[in-house]
XYZ file of N, CA and C in Angstrom:
333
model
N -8.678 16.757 -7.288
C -7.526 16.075 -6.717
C -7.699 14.570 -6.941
N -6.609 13.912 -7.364
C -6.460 12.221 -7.336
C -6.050 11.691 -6.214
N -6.680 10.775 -6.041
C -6.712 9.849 -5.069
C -6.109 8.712 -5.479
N -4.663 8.171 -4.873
C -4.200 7.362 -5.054
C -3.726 6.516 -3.930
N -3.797 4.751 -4.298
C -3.471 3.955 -3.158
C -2.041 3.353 -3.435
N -1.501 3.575 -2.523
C 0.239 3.539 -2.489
C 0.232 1.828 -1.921
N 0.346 1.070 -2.855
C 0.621 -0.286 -2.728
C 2.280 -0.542 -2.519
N 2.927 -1.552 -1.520
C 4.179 -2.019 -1.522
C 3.838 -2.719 -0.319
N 5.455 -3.234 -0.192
C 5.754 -4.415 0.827
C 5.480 -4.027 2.741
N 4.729 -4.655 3.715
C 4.953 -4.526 4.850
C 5.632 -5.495 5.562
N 5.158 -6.596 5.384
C 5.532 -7.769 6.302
C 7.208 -8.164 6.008
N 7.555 -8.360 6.500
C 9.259 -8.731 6.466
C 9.928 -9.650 7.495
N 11.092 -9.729 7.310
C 11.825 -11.157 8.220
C 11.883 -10.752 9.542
N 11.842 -9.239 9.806
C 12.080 -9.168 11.063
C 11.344 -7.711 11.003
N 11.214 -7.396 12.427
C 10.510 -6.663 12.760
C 10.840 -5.005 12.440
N 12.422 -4.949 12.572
C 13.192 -3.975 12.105
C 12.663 -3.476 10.498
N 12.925 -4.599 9.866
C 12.748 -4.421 8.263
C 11.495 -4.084 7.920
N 10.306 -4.568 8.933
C 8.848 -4.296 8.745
C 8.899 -2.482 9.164
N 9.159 -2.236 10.099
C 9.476 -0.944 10.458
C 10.215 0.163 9.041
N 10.947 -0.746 8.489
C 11.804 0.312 7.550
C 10.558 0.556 6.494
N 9.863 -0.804 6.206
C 9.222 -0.612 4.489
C 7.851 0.088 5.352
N 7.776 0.271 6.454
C 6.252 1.400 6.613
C 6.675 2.704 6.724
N 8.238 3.025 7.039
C 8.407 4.277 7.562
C 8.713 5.175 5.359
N 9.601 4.026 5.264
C 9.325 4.021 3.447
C 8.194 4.726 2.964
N 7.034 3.500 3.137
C 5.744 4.309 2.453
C 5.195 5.395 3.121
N 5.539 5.613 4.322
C 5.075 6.921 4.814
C 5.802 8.410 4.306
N 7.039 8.069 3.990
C 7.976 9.036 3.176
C 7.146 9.249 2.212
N 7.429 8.499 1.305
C 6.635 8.252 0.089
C 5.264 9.130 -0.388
N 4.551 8.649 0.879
C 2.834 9.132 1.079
C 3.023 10.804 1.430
N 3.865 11.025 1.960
C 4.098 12.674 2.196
C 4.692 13.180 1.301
N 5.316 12.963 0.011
C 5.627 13.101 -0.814
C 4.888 13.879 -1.985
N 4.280 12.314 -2.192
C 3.061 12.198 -3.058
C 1.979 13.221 -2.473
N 2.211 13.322 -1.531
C 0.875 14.558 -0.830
C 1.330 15.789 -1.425
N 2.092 16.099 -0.670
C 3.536 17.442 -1.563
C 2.677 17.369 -2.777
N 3.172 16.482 -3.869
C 2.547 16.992 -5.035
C 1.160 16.943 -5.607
N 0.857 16.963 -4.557
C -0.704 17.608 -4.993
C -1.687 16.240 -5.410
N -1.299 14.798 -4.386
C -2.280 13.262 -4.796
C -2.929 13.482 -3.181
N -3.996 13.046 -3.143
C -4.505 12.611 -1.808
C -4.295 10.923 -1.767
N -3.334 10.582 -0.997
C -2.746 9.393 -0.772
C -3.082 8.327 0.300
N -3.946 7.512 -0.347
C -3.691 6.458 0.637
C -2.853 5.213 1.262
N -1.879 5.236 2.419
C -1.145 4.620 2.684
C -1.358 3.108 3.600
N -2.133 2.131 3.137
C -2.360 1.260 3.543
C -1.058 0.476 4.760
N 0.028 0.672 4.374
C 1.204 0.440 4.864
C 1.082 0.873 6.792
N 0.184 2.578 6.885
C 0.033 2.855 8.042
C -1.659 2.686 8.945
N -1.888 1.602 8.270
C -3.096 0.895 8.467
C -3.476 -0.045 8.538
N -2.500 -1.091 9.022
C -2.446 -2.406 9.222
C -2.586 -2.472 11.133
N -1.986 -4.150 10.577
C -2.769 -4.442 12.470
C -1.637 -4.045 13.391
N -0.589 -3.942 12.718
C 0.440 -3.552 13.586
C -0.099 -1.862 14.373
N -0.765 -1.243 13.309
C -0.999 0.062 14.080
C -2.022 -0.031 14.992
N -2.853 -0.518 14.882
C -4.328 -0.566 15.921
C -3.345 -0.967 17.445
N -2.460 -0.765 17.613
C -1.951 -0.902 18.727
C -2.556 -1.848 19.907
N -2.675 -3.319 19.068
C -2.953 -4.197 19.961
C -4.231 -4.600 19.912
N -5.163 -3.963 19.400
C -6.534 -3.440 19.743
C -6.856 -4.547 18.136
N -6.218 -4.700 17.519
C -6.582 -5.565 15.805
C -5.931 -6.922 16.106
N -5.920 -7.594 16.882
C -5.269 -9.069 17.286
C -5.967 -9.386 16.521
N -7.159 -9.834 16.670
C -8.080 -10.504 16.032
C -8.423 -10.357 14.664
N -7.886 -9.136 14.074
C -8.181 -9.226 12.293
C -7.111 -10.071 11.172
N -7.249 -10.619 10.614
C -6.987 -11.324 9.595
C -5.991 -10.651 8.306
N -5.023 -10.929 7.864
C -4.610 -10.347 6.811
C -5.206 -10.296 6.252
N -6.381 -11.688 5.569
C -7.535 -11.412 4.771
C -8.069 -10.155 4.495
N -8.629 -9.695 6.123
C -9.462 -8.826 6.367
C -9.021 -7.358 5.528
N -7.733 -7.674 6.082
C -7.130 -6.358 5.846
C -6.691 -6.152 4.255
N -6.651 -7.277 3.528
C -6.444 -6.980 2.205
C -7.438 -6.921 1.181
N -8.930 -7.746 1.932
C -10.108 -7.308 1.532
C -10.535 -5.823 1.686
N -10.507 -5.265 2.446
C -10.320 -3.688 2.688
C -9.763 -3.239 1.835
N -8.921 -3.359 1.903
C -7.474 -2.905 0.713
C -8.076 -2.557 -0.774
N -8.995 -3.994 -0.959
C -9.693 -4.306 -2.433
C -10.603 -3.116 -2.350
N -11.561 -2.801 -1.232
C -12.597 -1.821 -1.475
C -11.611 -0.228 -1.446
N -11.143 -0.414 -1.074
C -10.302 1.471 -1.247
C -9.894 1.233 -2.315
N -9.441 0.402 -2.960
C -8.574 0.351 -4.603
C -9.712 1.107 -5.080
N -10.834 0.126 -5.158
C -12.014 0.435 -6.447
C -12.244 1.953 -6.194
N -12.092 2.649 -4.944
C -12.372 3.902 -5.074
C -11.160 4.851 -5.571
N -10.058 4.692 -5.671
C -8.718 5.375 -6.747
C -8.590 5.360 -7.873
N -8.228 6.582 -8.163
C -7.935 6.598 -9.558
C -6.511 5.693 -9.628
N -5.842 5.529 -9.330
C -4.776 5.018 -9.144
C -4.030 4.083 -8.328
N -3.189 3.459 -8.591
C -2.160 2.318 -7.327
C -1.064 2.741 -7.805
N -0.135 2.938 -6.770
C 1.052 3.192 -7.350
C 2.248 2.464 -6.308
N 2.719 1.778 -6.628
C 3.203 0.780 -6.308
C 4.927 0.620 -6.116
N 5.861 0.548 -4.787
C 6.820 0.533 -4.473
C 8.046 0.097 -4.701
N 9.147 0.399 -5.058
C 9.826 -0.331 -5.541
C 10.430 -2.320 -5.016
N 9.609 -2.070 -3.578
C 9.648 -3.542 -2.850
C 8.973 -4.342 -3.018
N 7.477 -4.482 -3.906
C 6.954 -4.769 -4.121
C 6.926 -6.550 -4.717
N 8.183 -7.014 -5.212
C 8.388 -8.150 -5.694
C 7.768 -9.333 -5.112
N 8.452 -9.212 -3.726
C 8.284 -10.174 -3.069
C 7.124 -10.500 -2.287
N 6.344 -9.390 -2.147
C 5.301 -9.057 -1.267
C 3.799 -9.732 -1.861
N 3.102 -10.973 -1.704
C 1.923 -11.487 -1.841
C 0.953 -10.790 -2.147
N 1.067 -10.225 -0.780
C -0.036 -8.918 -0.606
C -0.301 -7.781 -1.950
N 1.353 -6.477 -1.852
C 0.944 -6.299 -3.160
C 0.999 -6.668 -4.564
N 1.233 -7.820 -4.782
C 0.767 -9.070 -5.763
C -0.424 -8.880 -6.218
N -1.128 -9.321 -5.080
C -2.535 -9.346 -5.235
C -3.481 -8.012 -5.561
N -3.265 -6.824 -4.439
C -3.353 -5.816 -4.694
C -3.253 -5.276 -6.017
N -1.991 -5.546 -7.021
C -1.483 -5.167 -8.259
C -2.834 -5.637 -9.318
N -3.135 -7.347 -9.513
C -3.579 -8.267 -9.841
C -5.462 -7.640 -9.760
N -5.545 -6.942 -8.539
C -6.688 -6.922 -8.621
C -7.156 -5.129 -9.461
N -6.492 -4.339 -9.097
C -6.529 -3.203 -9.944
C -6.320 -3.615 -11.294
N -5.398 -4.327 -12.158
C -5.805 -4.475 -13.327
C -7.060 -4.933 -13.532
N -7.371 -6.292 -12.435
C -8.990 -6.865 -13.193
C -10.068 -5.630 -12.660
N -9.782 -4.702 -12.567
C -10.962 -3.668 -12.319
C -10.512 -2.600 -12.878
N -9.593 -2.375 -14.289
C -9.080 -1.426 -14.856
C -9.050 -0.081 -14.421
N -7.999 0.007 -12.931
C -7.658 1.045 -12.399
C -6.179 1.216 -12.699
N -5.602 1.784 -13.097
C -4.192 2.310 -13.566
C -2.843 1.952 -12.328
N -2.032 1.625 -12.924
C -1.024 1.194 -11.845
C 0.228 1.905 -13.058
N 1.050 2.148 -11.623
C 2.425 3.296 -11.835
C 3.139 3.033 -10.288
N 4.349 2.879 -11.058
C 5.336 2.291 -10.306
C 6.324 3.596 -9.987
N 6.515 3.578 -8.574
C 7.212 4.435 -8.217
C 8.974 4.645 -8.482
N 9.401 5.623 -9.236
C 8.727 6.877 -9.099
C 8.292 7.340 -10.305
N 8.216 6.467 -11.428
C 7.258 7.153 -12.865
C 6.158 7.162 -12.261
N 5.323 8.161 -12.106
C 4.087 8.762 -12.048
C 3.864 10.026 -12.510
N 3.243 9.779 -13.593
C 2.575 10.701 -14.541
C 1.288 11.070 -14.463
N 0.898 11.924 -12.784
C -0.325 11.738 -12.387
C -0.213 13.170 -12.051
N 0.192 13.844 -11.648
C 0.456 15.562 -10.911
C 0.284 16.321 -12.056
């Protein structure tokens, strides 16, 4: 089974819209499960979820993390919101410099 990290947008103008692009990649991530990827959804692993309990972590933190689960995927596959988003910018940026494969949703030629 492949293991893939589902990169796209969280942070947004308002809290509503942050809500839409996690409930997004969670679609997405059940999807991609469906067809047979073991998916990681970083999107439902941010500080917003630690329910209060992650005040204190850093986007840093959390996108340094991010960097160590990449290196372990065969894959990133990456959202169509993705443009605007720093985060997976960087995310994107760093799987190429560690020649891990990136596929943009929904071409994935991975199942």
């Amino acid at each position: 089974m492949l293991v893939v990290y589902l990169a796209g947008k969280i942070r947004d103008k308002t809290k509503e819209l942050e809500e839409k692009n996690i409930d997004f990649a969670a679609k997405v991530g059940a999807e991609l499960w469906r067809s047979g990827l073991a998916v990681i959804v970083p999107q439902l692993n941010n500080y917003a979820s630690f329910k209060g309990y992650g005040k204190d972590l850093s986007w840093d933190q959390f996108l340094e993390g991010d960097e160590a689960i990449i290196l372990r995927c065969d894959a990133v596959i990456v959202l169509p919101n993705w443009t605007d988003s720093k985060g997976t910018k960087r995310e994107i940026g760093f799987a190429r410099t560690n020649n891990i494969p990136i596929y943009y949703y929904p071409d994935i030629p991975l199942e």
